[in-house]
C-alpha positions as a Python dict, from the first residue, in 0.01 Angstrom:
ca = {
    (1, 'X'): (0, 0, 0),
    (2, 'X'): (-343, 132, -24),
    (3, 'X'): (-451, -19, 312),
    (4, 'X'): (-145, 78, 480),
    (5, 'X'): (-224, 464, 410),
    (6, 'X'): (-599, 421, 455),
    (7, 'X'): (-529, 280, 808),
    (8, 'X'): (-227, 461, 885),
    (9, 'X'): (-356, 625, 1226),
    (10, 'X'): (-485, 285, 1314),
    (11, 'X'): (-147, 117, 1240),
    (12, 'X'): (57, 380, 1413),
    (13, 'X'): (-148, 335, 1724),
    (14, 'X'): (-125, -37, 1691),
    (15, 'X'): (242, -13, 1672),
    (16, 'X'): (257, 228, 1975),
    (17, 'X'): (55, -51, 2171),
    (18, 'X'): (279, -333, 2041),
    (19, 'X'): (588, -165, 2152),
    (20, 'X'): (419, -98, 2505),
    (21, 'X'): (299, -431, 2592),
    (22, 'X'): (566, -662, 2441),
    (23, 'X'): (872, -439, 2580),
    (24, 'X'): (678, -450, 2904),
    (25, 'X'): (626, -808, 2931),
    (26, 'X'): (974, -874, 2807),
    (27, 'X'): (1089, -665, 3114),
    (28, 'X'): (867, -861, 3341),
    (29, 'X'): (1011, -1187, 3213),
    (30, 'X'): (1354, -1081, 3171),
    (31, 'X'): (1366, -951, 3575),
    (32, 'X'): (1073, -1136, 3728),
    (33, 'X'): (1185, -1139, 4090),
    (34, 'X'): (1307, -779, 4045),
    (35, 'X'): (953, -670, 3935),
    (36, 'X'): (785, -861, 4214),
    (37, 'X'): (1021, -741, 4484),
    (38, 'X'): (985, -374, 4370),
    (39, 'X'): (609, -406, 4356),
    (40, 'X'): (573, -582, 4700),
    (41, 'X'): (716, -274, 4862),
    (42, 'X'): (489, -50, 4626),
    (43, 'X'): (171, -233, 4748),
    (44, 'X'): (325, -305, 5111),
    (45, 'X'): (50, -101, 5256),
    (46, 'X'): (-228, -196, 5055),
    (47, 'X'): (-499, -492, 5062),
    (48, 'X'): (-311, -613, 4764),
    (49, 'X'): (5, -680, 4910),
    (50, 'X'): (-33, -1079, 4937),
    (51, 'X'): (-110, -1099, 4582),
    (52, 'X'): (119, -929, 4391),
    (53, 'X'): (309, -1234, 4219),
    (54, 'X'): (-24, -1320, 4105),
    (55, 'X'): (-116, -975, 3976),
    (56, 'X'): (237, -958, 3786),
    (57, 'X'): (126, -1288, 3620),
    (58, 'X'): (-223, -1166, 3509),
    (59, 'X'): (-67, -826, 3397),
    (60, 'X'): (196, -986, 3199),
    (61, 'X'): (-11, -1262, 3043),
    (62, 'X'): (-261, -973, 2939),
    (63, 'X'): (25, -766, 2820),
    (64, 'X'): (173, -1021, 2572),
    (65, 'X'): (-197, -1138, 2449),
    (66, 'X'): (-277, -773, 2388),
    (67, 'X'): (76, -704, 2222),
    (68, 'X'): (-17, -1033, 1990),
    (69, 'X'): (-357, -949, 1900),
    (70, 'X'): (-234, -586, 1771),
    (71, 'X'): (41, -768, 1574),
    (72, 'X'): (-257, -976, 1406),
    (73, 'X'): (-469, -665, 1380),
    (74, 'X'): (-189, -501, 1178),
    (75, 'X'): (-168, -802, 939),
    (76, 'X'): (-533, -805, 892),
    (77, 'X'): (-576, -425, 818),
    (78, 'X'): (-305, -449, 576),
    (79, 'X'): (-386, -771, 405),
    (80, 'X'): (-764, -729, 368),
    (81, 'X'): (-898, -409, 569),
    (82, 'X'): (-1057, -644, 837),
    (83, 'X'): (-1027, -479, 1194),
    (84, 'X'): (-1161, -723, 1415),
    (85, 'X'): (-790, -834, 1576),
    (86, 'X'): (-716, -473, 1575),
    (87, 'X'): (-1030, -402, 1787),
    (88, 'X'): (-957, -693, 2030),
    (89, 'X'): (-611, -574, 2095),
    (90, 'X'): (-726, -224, 2153),
    (91, 'X'): (-983, -341, 2366),
    (92, 'X'): (-751, -547, 2572),
    (93, 'X'): (-494, -291, 2587),
    (94, 'X'): (-740, -48, 2727),
    (95, 'X'): (-837, -317, 2993),
    (96, 'X'): (-470, -397, 3093),
    (97, 'X'): (-440, 7, 3120),
    (98, 'X'): (-725, -3, 3339),
    (99, 'X'): (-585, -277, 3558),
    (100, 'X'): (-279, -96, 3614),
    (101, 'X'): (-452, 239, 3662),
    (102, 'X'): (-628, 64, 3953),
    (103, 'X'): (-347, -53, 4085),
    (104, 'X'): (-151, 271, 4113),
    (105, 'X'): (-467, 435, 4230),
    (106, 'X'): (-476, 168, 4527),
    (107, 'X'): (-96, 234, 4595),
    (108, 'X'): (-187, 620, 4596),
    (109, 'X'): (94, 636, 4339),
    (110, 'X'): (-88, 930, 4170),
    (111, 'X'): (207, 1024, 3937),
    (112, 'X'): (202, 663, 3806),
    (113, 'X'): (-183, 672, 3769),
    (114, 'X'): (-130, 972, 3559),
    (115, 'X'): (121, 808, 3336),
    (116, 'X'): (-131, 505, 3276),
    (117, 'X'): (-390, 764, 3208),
    (118, 'X'): (-164, 913, 2912),
    (119, 'X'): (-114, 552, 2773),
    (120, 'X'): (-477, 504, 2775),
    (121, 'X'): (-573, 798, 2541),
    (122, 'X'): (-440, 673, 2254),
    (123, 'X'): (-565, 326, 2321),
    (124, 'X'): (-943, 447, 2385),
    (125, 'X'): (-880, 674, 2077),
    (126, 'X'): (-837, 364, 1885),
    (127, 'X'): (-1122, 161, 2009),
    (128, 'X'): (-1328, 472, 1871),
    (129, 'X'): (-1141, 481, 1534),
    (130, 'X'): (-1182, 102, 1494),
    (131, 'X'): (-1583, 141, 1573),
    (132, 'X'): (-1643, 369, 1298),
}
């Protein structure tokens, strides 16, 4: 119980990232064509318009990996107090969010970019916590 309490902030943020990315990944898998179709419209007037399916696949894969790393991070933190997997999960989560932010900015979807920035704050804070 002590590792859980000692690392409560880190574990709660890892849970946040797990929910965020595994749910997002599941949504992409469950409605691949709907997501790709919507994003083709979203990026229709950008230089990214011809690579939407590849972008969605890259995001999907990195979201799933980030979520799994965060799960492993919680396990490590609780079992032996080691934070390496949590750090990998936090860093990959930040990179995924930066990719999403880049897409929103290219599409000139500033409200979407603001939402991504909100998700980025706890992820980068987790990196900060795990460095110390």
